[in-house]
Short mmCIF file of C-alpha atoms in Angstrom, two decimals:
data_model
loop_
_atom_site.label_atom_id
_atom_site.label_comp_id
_atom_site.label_asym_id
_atom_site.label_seq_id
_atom_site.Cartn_x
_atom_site.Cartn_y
_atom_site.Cartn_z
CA UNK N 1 127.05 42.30 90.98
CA UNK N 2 124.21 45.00 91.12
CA UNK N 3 123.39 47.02 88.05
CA UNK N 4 121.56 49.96 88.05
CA UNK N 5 118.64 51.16 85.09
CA UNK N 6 118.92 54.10 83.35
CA UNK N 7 116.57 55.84 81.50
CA UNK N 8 117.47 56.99 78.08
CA UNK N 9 117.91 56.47 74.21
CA UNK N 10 120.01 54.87 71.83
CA UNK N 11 122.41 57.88 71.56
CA UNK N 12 123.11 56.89 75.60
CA UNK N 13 123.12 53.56 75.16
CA UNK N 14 125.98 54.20 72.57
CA UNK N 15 127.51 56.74 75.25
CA UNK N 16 127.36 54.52 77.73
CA UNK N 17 127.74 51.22 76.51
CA UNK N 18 130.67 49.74 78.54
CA UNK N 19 129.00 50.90 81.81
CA UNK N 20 126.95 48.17 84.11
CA UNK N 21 123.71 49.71 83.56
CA UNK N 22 120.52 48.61 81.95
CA UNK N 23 119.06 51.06 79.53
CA UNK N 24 115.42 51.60 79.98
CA UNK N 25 112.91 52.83 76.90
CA UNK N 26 112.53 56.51 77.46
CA UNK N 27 108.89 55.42 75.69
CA UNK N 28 107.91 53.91 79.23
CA UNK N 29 108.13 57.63 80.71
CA UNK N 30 104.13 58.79 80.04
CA UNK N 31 104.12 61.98 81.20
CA UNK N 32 105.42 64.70 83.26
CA UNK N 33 104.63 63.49 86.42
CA UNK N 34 106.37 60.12 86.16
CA UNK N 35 109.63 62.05 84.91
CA UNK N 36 109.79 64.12 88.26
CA UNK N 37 108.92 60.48 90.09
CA UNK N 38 112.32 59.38 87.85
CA UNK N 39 114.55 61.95 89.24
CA UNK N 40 113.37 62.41 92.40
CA UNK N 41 114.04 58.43 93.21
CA UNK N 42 116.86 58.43 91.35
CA UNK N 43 120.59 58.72 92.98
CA UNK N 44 122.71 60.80 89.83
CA UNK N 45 120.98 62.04 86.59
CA UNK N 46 123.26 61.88 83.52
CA UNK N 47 122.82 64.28 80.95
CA UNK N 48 125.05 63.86 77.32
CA UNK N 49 125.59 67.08 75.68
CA UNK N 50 125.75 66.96 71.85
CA UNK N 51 127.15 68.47 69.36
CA UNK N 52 124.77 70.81 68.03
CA UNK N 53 123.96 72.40 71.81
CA UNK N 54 127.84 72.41 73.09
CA UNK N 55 126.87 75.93 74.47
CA UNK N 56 123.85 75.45 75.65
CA UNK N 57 121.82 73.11 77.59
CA UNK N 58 118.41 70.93 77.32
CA UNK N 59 115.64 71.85 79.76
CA UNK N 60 115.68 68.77 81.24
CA UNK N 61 118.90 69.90 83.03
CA UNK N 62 116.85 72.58 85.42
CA UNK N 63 113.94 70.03 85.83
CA UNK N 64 116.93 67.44 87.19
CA UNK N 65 118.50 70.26 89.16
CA UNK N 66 114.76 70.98 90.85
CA UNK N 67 114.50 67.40 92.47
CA UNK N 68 116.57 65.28 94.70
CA UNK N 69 118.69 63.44 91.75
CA UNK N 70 122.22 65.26 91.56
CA UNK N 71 122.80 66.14 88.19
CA UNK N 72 126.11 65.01 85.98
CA UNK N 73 126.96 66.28 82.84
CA UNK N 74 128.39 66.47 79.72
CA UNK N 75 131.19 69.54 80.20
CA UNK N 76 129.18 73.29 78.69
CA UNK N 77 130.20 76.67 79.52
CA UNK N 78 126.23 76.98 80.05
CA UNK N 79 125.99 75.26 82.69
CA UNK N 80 129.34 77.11 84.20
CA UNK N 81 127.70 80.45 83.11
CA UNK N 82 123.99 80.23 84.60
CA UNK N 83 124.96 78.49 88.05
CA UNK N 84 128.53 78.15 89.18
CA UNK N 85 127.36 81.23 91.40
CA UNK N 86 125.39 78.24 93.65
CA UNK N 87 126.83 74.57 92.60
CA UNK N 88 129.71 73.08 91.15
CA UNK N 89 127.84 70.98 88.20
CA UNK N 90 130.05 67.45 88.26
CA UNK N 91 131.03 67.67 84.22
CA UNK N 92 133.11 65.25 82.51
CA UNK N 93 134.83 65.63 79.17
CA UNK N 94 134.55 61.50 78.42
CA UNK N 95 133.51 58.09 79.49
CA UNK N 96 136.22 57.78 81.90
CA UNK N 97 135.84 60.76 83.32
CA UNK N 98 132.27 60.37 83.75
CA UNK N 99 132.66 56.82 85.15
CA UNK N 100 134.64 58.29 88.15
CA UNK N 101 132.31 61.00 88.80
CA UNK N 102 129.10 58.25 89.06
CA UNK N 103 131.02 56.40 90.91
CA UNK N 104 132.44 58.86 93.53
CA UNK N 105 129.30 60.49 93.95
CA UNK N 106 127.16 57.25 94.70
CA UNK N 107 129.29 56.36 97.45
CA UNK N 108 129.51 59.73 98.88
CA UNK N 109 125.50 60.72 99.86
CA UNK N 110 126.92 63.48 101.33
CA UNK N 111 128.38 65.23 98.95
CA UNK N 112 125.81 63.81 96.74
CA UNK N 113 123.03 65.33 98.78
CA UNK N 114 125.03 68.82 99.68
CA UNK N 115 125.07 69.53 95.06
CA UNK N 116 121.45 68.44 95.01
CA UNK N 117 120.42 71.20 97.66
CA UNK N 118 122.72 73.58 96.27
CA UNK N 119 121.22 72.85 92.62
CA UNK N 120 117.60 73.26 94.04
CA UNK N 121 118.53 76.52 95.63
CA UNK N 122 119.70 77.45 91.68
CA UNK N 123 116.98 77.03 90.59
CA UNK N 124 115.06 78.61 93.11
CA UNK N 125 116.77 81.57 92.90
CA UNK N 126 118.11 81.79 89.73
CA UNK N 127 114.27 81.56 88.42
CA UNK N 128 115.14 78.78 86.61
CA UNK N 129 111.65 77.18 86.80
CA UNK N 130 109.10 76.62 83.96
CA UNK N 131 106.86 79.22 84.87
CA UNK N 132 109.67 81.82 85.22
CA UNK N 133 110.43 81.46 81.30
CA UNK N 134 106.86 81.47 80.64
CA UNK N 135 107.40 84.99 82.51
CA UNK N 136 110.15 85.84 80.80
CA UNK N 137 108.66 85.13 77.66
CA UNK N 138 105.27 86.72 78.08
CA UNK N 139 107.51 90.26 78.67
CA UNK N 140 109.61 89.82 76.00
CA UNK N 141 106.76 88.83 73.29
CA UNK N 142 104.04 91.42 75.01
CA UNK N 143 101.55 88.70 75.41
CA UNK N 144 98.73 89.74 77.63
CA UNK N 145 96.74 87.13 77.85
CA UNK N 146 99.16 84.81 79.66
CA UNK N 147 101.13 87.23 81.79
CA UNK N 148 100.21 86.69 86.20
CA UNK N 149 97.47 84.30 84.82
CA UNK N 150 98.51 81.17 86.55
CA UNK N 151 95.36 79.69 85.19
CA UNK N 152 96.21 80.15 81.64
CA UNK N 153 99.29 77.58 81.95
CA UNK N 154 99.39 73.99 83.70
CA UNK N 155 103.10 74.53 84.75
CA UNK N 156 105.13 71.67 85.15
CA UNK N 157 107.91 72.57 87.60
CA UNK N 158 109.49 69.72 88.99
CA UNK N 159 110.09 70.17 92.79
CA UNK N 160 112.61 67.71 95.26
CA UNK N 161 110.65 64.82 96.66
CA UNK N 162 108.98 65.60 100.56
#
């Protein structure tokens, strides 16, 4: 029997904990640079919604959407309001639900594949990126010193593997 890793905390280890996968120390990931390397090499990225953000979402979920891992969630109107116009997020409502959706998407690459493209076009066009809050930001708060200065930020926008 194979088992996969998965990268996370103790809240997904609790989330998860009758699934077959081994729970890796989010303290191993050093920087931004080995996160991207995460997604883009892995299949499906999981993301639990909590609570306190049930209409919203983290910004890990547009770095996820950026790379080659195909992005499943935790159900949010968010995620229904900023990109049903390009991809049909695969969002379950519990375990079960969840369980199924891992499990049909790693045996269909295709489909797989066709909501990673269509979640990298999102974000594409959608400005979803880093740099296009730091825009958005940098109008809104008037700040000069930042704003077309592409020098003034290291950006960290995650991009699908070559």
């Amino acid at each position: 029997k194979s088992y996969s890793k998965i990268f996370g905390d103790q809240n997904l280890l609790n989330t998860f904990q009758d699934f077959p996968f081994t729970i890796m120390p989010i303290d191993d990931i050093l920087n931004a640079k080995d996160n991207e390397n995460i997604y883009n090499n892995s299949k499906i990225s999981i993301n639990v919604i909590y609570a306190h953000s049930l209409k919203s979402y983290p910004w890990r979920i547009p770095d996820i959407m950026a790379t080659s891992s195909c992005l499943v969630s935790s159900k949010t109107s968010a995620l229904d309001d900023d990109f049903k116009r390009w991809v049909d997020i695969p969002q379950f409502s519990n375990k079960q639900e969840a369980y199924d959706l891992c499990k049909k998407l790693l045996a269909n690459d295709n489909l797989r594949k066709e909501i990673s493209l269509k979640s990298n076009l999102a974000i594409k066009e959608g400005k979803f990126t880093f740099k296009d809050r730091v825009d958005e930001l940098t109008e809104i708060f008037k700040l000069k010193t930042a704003k077309n200065n592409d020098n003034y930020f290291e950006y960290i926008n995650f991009q699908k593997m070559k």
